[in-house]
Coordinates of N, CA, C and O and ligand atoms in Angstrom, one line a residue:
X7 N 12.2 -44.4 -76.4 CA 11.6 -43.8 -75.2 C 12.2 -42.4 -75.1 O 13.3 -42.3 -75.6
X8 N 11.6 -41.0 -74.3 CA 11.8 -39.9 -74.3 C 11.2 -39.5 -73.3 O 10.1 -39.8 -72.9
X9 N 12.0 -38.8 -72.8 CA 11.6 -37.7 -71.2 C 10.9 -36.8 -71.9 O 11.6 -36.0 -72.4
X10 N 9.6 -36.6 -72.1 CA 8.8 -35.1 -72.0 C 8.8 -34.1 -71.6 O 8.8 -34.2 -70.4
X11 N 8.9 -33.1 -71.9 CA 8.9 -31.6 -71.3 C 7.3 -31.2 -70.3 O 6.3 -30.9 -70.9
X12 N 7.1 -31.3 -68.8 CA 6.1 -31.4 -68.2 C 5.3 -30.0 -68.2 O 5.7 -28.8 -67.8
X13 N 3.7 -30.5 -68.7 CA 3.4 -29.1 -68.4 C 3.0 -28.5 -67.0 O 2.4 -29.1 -66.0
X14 N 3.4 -27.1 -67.1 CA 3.1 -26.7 -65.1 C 2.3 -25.3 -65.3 O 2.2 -24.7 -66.4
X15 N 1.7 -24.8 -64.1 CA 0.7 -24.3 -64.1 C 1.4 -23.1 -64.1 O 2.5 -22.9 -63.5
X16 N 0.7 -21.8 -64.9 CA -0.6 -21.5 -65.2 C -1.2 -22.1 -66.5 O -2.3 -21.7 -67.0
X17 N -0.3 -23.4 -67.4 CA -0.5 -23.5 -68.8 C -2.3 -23.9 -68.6 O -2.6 -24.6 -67.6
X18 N -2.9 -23.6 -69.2 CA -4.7 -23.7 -69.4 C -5.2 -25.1 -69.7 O -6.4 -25.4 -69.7
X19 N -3.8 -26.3 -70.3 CA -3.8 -27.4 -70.7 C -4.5 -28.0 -69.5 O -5.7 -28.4 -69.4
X20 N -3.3 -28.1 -68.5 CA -4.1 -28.6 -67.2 C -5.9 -28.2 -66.9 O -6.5 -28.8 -66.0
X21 N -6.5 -27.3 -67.6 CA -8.2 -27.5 -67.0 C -8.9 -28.3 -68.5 O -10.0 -28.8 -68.8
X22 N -8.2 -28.2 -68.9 CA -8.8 -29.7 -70.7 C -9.2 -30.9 -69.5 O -8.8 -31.3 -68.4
X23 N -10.5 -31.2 -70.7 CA -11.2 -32.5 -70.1 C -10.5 -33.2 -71.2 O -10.4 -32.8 -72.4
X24 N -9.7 -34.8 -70.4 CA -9.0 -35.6 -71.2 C -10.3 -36.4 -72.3 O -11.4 -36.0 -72.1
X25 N -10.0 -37.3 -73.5 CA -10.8 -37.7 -73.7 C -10.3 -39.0 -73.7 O -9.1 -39.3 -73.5
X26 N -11.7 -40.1 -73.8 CA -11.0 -42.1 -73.4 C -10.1 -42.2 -74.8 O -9.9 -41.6 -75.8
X27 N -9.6 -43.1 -74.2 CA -8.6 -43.9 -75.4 C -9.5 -44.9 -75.4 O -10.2 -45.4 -74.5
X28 N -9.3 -45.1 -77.0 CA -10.2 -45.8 -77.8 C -9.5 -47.3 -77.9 O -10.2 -48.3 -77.6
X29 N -8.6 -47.4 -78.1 CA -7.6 -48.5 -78.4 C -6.1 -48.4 -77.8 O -5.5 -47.4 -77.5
X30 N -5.5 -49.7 -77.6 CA -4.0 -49.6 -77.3 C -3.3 -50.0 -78.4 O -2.9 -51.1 -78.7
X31 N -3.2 -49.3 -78.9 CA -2.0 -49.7 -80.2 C -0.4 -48.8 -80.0 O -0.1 -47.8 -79.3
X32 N 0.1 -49.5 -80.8 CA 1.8 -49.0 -80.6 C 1.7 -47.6 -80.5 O 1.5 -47.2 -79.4
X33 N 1.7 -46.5 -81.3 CA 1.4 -45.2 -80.9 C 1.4 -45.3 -79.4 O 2.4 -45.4 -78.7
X34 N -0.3 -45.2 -78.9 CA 0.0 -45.4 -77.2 C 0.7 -46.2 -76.6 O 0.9 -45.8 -75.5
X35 N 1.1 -46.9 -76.7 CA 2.0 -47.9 -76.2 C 3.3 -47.0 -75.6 O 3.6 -47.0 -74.4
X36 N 3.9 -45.9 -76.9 CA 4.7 -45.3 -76.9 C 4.5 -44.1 -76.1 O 5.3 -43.5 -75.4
X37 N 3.8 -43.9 -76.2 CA 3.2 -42.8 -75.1 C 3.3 -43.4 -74.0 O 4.3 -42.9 -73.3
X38 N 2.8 -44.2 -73.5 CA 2.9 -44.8 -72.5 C 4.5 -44.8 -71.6 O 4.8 -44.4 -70.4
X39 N 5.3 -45.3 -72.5 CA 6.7 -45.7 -72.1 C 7.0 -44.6 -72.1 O 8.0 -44.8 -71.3
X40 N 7.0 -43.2 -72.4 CA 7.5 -41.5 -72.5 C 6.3 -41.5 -70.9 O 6.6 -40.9 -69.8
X41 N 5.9 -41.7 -70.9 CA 5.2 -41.0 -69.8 C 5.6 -41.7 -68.4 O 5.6 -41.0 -67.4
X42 N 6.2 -43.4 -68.3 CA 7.2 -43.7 -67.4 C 8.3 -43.1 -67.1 O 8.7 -42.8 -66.0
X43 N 9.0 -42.9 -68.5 CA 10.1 -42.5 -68.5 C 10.1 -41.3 -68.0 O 11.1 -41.0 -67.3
X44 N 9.1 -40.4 -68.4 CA 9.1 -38.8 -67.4 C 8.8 -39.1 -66.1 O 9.8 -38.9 -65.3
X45 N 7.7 -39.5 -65.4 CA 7.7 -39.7 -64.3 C 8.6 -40.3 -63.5 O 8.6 -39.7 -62.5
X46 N 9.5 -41.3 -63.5 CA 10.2 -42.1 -62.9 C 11.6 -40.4 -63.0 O 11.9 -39.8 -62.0
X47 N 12.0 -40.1 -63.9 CA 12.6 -39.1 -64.0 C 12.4 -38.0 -63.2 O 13.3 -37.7 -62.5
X48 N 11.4 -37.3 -63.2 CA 11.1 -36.4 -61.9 C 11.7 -36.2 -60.7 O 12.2 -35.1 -60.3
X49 N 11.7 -37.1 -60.2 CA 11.1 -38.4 -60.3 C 9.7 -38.1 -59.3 O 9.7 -37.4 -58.2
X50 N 8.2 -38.8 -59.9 CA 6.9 -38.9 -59.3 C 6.4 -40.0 -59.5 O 6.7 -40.8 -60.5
X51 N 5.3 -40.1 -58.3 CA 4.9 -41.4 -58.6 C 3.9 -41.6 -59.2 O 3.6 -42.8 -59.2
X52 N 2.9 -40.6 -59.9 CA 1.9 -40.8 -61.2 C 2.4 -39.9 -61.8 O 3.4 -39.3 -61.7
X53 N 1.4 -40.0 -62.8 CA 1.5 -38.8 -64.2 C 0.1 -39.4 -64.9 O -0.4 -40.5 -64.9
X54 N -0.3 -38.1 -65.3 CA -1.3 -38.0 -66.1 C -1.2 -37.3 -67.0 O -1.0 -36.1 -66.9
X55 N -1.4 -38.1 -68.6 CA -1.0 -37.8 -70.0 C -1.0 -36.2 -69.9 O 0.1 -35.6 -69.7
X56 N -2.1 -35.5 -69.9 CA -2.3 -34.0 -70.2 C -0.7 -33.5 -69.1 O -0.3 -32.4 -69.3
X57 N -0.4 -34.0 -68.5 CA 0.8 -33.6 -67.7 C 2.0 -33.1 -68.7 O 2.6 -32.0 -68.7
X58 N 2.2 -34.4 -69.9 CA 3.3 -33.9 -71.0 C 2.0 -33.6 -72.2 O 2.2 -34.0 -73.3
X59 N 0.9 -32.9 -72.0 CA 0.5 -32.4 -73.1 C -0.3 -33.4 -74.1 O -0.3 -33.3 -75.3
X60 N -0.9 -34.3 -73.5 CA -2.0 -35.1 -74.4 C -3.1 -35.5 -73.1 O -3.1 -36.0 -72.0
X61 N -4.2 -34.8 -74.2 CA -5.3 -34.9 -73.4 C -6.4 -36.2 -73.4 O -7.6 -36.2 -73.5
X62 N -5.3 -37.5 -73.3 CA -6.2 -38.7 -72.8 C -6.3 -38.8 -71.3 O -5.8 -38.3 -70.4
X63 N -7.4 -40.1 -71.6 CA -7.5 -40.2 -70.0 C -6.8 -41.9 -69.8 O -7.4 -43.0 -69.9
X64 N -5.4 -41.6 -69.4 CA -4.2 -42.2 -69.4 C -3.4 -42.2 -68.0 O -3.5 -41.0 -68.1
X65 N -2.9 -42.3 -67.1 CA -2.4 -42.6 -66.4 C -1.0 -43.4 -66.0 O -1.3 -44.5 -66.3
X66 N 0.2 -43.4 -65.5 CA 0.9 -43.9 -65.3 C 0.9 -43.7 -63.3 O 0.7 -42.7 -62.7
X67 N 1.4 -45.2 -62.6 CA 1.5 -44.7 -61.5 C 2.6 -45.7 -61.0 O 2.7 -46.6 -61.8
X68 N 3.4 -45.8 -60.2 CA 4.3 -46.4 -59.1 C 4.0 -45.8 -57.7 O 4.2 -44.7 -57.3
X69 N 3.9 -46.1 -57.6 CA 4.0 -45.8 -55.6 C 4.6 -46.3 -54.6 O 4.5 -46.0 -53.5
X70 N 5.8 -47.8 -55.4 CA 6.6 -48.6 -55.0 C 7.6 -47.6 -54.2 O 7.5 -46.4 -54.5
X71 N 8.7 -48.3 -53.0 CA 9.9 -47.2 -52.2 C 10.6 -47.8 -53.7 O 10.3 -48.7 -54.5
X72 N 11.8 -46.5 -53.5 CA 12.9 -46.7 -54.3 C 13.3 -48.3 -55.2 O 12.8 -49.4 -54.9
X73 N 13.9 -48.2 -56.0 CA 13.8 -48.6 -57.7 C 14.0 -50.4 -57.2 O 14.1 -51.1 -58.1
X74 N 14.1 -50.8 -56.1 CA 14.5 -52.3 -56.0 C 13.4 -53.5 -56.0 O 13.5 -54.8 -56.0
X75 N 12.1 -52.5 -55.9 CA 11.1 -53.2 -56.4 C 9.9 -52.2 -57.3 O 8.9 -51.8 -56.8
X76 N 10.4 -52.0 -58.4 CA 9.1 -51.3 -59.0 C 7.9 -51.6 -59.3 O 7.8 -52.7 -59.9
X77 N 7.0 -51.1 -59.0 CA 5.5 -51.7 -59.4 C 4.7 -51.0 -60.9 O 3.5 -50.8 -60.7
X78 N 5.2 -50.7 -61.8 CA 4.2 -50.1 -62.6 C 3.0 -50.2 -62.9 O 2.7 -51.3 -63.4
X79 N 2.2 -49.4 -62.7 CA 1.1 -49.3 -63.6 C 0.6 -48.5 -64.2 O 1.0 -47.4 -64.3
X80 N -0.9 -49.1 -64.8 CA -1.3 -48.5 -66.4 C -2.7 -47.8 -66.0 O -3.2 -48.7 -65.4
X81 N -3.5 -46.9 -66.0 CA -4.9 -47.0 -65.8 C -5.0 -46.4 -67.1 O -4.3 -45.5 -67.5
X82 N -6.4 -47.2 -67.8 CA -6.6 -46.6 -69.0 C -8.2 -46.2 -69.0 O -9.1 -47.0 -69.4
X83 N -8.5 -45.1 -68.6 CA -9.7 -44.4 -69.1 C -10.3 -45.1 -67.5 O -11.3 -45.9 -67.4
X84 N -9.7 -44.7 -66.6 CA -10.1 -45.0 -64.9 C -11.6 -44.6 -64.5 O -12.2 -43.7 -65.1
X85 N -11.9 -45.1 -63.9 CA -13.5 -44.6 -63.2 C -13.6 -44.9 -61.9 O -13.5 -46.1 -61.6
X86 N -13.9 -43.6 -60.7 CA -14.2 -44.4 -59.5 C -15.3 -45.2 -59.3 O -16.3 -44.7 -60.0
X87 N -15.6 -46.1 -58.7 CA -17.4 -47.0 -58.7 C -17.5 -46.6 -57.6 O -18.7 -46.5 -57.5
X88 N -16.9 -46.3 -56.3 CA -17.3 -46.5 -55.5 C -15.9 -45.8 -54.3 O -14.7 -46.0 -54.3
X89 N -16.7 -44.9 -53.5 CA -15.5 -44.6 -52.5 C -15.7 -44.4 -51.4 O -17.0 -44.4 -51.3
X90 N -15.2 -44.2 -50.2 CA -15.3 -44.6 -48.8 C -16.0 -43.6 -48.0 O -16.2 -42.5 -48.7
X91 N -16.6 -43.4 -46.7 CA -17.4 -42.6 -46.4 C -16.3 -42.1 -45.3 O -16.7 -41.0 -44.8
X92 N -15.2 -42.5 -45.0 CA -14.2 -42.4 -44.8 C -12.9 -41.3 -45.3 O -12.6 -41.6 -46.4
X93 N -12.4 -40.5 -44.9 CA -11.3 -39.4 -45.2 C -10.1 -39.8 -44.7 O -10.0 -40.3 -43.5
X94 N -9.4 -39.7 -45.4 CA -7.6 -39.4 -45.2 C -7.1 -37.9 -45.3 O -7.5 -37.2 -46.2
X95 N -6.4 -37.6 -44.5 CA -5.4 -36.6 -44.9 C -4.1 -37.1 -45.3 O -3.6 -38.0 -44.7
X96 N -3.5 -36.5 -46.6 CA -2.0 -36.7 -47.2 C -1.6 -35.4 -47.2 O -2.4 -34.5 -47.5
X97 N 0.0 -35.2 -46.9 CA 0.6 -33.8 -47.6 C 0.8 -34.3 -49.5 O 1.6 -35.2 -49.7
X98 N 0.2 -33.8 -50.4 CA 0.1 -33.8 -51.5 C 1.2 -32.7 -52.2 O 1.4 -31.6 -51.8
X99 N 1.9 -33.4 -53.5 CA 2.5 -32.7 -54.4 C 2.2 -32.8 -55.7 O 1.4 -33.7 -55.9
X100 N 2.8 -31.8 -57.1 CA 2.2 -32.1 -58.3 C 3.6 -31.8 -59.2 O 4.4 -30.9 -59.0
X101 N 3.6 -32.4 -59.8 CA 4.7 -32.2 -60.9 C 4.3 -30.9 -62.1 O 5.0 -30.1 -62.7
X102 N 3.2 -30.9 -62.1 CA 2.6 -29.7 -62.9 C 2.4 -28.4 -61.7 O 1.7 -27.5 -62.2
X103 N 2.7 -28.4 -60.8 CA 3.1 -27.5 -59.4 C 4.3 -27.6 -58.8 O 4.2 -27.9 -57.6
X104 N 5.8 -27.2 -59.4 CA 6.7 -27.7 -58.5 C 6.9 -27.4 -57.1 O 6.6 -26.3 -56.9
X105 N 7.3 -28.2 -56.0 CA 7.7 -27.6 -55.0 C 6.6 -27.0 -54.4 O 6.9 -25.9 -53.9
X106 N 5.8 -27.3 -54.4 CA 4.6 -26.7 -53.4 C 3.6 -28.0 -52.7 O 3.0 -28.7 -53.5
X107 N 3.5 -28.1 -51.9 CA 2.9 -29.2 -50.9 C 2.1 -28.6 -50.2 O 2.4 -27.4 -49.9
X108 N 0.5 -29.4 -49.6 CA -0.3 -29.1 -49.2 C -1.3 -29.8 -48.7 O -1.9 -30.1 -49.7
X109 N -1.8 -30.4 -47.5 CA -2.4 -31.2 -47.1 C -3.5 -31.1 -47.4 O -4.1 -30.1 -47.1
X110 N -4.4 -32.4 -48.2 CA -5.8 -32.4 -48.7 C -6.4 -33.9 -48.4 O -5.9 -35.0 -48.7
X111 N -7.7 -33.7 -48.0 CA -8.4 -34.5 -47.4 C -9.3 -35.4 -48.4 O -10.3 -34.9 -48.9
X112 N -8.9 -36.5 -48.6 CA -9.7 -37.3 -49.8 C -10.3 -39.0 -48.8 O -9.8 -39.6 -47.8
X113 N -11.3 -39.2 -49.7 CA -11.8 -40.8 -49.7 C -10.0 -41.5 -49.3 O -8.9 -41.6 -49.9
X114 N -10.7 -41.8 -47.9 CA -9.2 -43.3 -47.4 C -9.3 -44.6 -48.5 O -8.2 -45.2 -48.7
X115 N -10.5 -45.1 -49.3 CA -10.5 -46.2 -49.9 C -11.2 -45.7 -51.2 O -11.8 -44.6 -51.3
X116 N -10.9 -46.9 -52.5 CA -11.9 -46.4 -53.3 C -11.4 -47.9 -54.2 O -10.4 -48.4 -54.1
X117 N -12.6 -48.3 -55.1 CA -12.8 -48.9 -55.7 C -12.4 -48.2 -56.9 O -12.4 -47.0 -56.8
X118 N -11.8 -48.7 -58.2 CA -11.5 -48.0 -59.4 C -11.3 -48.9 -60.2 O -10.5 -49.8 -60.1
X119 N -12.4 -48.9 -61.6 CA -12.9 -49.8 -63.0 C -11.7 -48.9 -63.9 O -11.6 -47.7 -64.1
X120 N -11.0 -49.7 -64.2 CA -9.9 -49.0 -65.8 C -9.5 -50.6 -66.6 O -9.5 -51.8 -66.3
X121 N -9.1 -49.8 -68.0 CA -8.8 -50.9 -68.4 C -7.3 -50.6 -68.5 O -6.7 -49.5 -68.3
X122 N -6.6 -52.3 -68.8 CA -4.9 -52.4 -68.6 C -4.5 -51.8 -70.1 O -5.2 -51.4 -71.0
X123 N -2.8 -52.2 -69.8 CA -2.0 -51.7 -71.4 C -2.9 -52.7 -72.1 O -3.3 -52.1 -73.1
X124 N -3.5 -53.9 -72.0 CA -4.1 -54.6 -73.1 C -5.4 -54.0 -73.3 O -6.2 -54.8 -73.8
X125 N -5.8 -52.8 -73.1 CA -7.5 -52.9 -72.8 C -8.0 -54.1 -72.2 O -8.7 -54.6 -73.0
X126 N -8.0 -54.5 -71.5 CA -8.3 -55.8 -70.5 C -9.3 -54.7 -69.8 O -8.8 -53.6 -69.5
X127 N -10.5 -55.0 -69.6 CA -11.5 -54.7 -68.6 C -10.6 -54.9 -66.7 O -10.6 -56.1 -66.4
X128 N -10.1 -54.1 -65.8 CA -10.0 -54.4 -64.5 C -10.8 -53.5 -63.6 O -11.6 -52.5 -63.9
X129 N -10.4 -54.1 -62.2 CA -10.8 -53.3 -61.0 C -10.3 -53.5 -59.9 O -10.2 -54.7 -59.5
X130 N -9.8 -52.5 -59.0 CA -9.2 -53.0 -58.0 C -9.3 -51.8 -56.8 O -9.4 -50.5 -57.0
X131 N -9.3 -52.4 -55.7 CA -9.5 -51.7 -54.5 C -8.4 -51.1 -54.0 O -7.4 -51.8 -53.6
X132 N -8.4 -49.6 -54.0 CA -6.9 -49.0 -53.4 C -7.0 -48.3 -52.1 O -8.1 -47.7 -52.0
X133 N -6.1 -48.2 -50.8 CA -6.4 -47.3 -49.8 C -4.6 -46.9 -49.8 O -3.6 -47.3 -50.5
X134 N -4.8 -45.9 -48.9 CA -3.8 -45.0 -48.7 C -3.2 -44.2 -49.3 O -4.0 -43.3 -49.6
X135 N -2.0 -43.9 -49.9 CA -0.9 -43.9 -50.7 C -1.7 -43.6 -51.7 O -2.3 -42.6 -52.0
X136 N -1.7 -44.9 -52.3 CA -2.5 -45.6 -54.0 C -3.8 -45.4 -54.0 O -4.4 -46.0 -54.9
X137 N -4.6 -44.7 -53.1 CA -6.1 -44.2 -53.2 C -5.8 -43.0 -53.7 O -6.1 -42.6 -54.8
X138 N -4.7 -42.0 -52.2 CA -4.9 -40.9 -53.1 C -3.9 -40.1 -54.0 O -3.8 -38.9 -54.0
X139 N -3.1 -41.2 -54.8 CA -2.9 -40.8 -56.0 C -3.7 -41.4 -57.1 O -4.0 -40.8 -58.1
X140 N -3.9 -42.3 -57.0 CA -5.5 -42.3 -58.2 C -6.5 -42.0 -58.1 O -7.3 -42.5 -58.9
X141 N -6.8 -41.3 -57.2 CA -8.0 -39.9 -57.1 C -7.4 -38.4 -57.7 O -8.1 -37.6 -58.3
X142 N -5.8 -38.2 -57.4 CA -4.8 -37.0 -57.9 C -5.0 -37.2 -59.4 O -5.2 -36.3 -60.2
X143 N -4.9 -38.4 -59.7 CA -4.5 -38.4 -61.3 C -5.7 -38.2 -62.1 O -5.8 -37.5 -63.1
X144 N -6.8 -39.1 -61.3 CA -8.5 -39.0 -62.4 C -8.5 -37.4 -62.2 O -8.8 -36.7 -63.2
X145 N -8.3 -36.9 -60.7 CA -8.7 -35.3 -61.4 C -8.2 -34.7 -62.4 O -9.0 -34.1 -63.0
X146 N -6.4 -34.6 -62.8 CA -6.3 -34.8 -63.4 C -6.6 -34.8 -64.7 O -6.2 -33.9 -65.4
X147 N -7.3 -36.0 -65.1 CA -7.9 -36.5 -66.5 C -9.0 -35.3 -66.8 O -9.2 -34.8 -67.9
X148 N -10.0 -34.9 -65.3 CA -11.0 -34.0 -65.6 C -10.6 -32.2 -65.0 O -11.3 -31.4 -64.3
X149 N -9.5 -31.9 -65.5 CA -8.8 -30.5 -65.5 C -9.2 -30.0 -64.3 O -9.7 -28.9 -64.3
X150 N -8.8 -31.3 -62.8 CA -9.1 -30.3 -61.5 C -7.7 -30.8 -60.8 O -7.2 -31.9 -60.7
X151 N -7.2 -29.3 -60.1 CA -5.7 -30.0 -59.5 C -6.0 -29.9 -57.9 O -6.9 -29.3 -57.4
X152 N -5.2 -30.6 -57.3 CA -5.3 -30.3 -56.0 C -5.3 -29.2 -55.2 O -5.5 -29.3 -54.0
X153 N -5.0 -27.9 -55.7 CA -4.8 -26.7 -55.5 C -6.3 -26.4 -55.1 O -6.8 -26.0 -54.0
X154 N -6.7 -26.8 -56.1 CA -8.4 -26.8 -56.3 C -9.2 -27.1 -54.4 O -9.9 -26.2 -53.9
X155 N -8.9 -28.4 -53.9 CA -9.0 -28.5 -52.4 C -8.9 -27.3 -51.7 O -9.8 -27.0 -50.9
X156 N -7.9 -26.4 -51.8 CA -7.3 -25.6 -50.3 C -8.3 -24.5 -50.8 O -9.1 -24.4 -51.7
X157 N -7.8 -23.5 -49.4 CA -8.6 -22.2 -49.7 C -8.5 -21.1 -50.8 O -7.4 -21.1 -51.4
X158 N -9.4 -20.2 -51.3 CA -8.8 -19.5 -52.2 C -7.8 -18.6 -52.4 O -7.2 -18.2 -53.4
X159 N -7.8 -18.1 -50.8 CA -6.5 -17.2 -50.2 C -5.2 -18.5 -50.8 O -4.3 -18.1 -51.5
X160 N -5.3 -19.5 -50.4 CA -4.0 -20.1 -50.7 C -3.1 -20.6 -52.1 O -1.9 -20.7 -52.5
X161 N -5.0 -20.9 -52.9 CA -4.7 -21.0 -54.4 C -4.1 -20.0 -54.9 O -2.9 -20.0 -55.1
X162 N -4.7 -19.1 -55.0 CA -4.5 -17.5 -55.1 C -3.4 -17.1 -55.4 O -2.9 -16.6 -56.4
X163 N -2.9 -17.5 -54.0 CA -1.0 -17.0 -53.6 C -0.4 -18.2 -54.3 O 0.8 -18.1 -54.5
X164 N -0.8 -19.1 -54.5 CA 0.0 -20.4 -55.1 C 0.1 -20.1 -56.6 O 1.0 -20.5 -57.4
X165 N -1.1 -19.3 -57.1 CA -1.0 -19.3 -58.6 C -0.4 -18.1 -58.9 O 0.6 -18.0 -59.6
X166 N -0.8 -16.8 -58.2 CA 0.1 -15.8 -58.7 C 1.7 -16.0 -58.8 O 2.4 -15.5 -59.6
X167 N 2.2 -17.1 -57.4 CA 3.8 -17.1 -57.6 C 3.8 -17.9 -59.1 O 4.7 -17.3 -59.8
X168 N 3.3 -18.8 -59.6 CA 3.3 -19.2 -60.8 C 3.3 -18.4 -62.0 O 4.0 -18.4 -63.0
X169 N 2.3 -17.7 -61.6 CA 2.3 -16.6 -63.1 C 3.3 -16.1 -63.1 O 4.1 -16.2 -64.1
X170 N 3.8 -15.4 -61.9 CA 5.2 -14.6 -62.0 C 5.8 -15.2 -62.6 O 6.1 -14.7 -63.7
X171 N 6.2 -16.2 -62.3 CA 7.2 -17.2 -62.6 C 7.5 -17.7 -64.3 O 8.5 -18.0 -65.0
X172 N 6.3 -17.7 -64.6 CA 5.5 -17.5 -66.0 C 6.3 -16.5 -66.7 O 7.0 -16.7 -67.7
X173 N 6.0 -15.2 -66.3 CA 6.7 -13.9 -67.0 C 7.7 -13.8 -66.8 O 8.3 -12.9 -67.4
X174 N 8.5 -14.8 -65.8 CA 9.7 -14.2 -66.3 C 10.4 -15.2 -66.8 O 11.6 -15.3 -66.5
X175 N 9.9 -16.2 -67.6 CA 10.5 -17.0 -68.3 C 10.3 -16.2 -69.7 O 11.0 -16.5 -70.7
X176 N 9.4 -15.4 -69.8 CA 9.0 -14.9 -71.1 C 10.0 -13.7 -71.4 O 10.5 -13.4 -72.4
X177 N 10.2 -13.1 -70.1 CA 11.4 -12.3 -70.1 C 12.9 -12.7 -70.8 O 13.4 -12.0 -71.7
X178 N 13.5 -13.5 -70.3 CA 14.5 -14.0 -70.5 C 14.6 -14.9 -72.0 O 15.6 -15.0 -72.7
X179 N 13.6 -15.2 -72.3 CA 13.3 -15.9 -73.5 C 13.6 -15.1 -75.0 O 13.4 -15.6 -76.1
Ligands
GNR18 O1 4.7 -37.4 -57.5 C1 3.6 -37.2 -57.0 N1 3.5 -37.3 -55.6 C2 2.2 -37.2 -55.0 C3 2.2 -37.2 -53.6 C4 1.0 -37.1 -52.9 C5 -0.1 -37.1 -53.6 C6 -0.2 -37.2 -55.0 C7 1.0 -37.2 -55.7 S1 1.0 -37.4 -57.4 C8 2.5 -36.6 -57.8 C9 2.8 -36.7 -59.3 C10 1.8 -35.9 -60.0 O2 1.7 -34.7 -60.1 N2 0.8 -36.6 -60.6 O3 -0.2 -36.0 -61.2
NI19 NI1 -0.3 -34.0 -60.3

């Protein structure tokens, strides 16, 4: 297993449309376990493959409190069927955005078809918390971040501090 190097924004990776995984074989498997192991490290409670640089549509999530009961899971190639007419607000964060939080209004409930680490066909109904980070993550999979929600005055200023941030790692480099 291996901690990944996470990608963060302005990299262009983040707007890639993921593509499905075809199969779970050892390869992904391994991926899998690198993409716990980054996340839990962050430490965050999803991750989406294209996060360390592969553009499946892959998912890891916990949203368990602290490590005395972990709950892992797998979403493999997720689909919402169905979501609530219903809104929540959460303050939202991104691991491919450090340090920046922002309140965004998503579906309170949602129904979600993925298959498990086995390819097992599932579905299961999530609210709160675990709705909307597996609404965070499928966007995600289809290269839209939450930034995307707020205004453009705010993206704007969110992305330019990033670019800066950007050049002066190129600086120093
Ligand atoms: O760790 C994370 N916390 C979080 C909090 C509120 C809403 C969504 C998230 S997901 C985020 C990890 C991440 O960037 N996943 O893509
Ligand atoms: Ni994120």
């Amino acid at each position: 297993m291996a901690i990944r190097p996470l990608v963060i924004v302005p990299d262009p990776q983040l707007r890639l449309i993921s593509k499905p995984v075809e199969r779970m074989d050892a390869p992904m498997r391994r991926l899998v376990d690198d993409m716990f192991e980054t996340m839990y490290d962050a430490p965050g409670i999803g991750l989406a493959a294209i996060q360390i640089g592969q553009p499946l549509r892959l998912v890891t999530m916990d949203v368990s409190r602290r490590d005395d009961s972990k709950e892992p899971m797998v979403l493999v190639n997720p689909e919402i069927v169905w979501a609530s007419e219903e809104m929540r607000e959460m303050e939202e964060g991104c691991l491919s955005i450090p340090e920046y939080y922002e309140t965004v209004a998503r579906p309170d409930r949602v129904r979600v078809a993925f298959r498990d680490v086995d390819f097992n066909p599932r579905e299961i109904e999530a609210e709160g918390v675990l709705a909307t980070c597996i609404q965070h993550e499928i966007d995600h999979l289809n290269g839209v971040l939450f930034i995307d929600y707020l205004s453009k005055l705010k993206r704007e200023r969110v992305m330019r501090r990033f670019q800066k941030l950007a050049r002066h790692k190129d600086d120093v480099a």
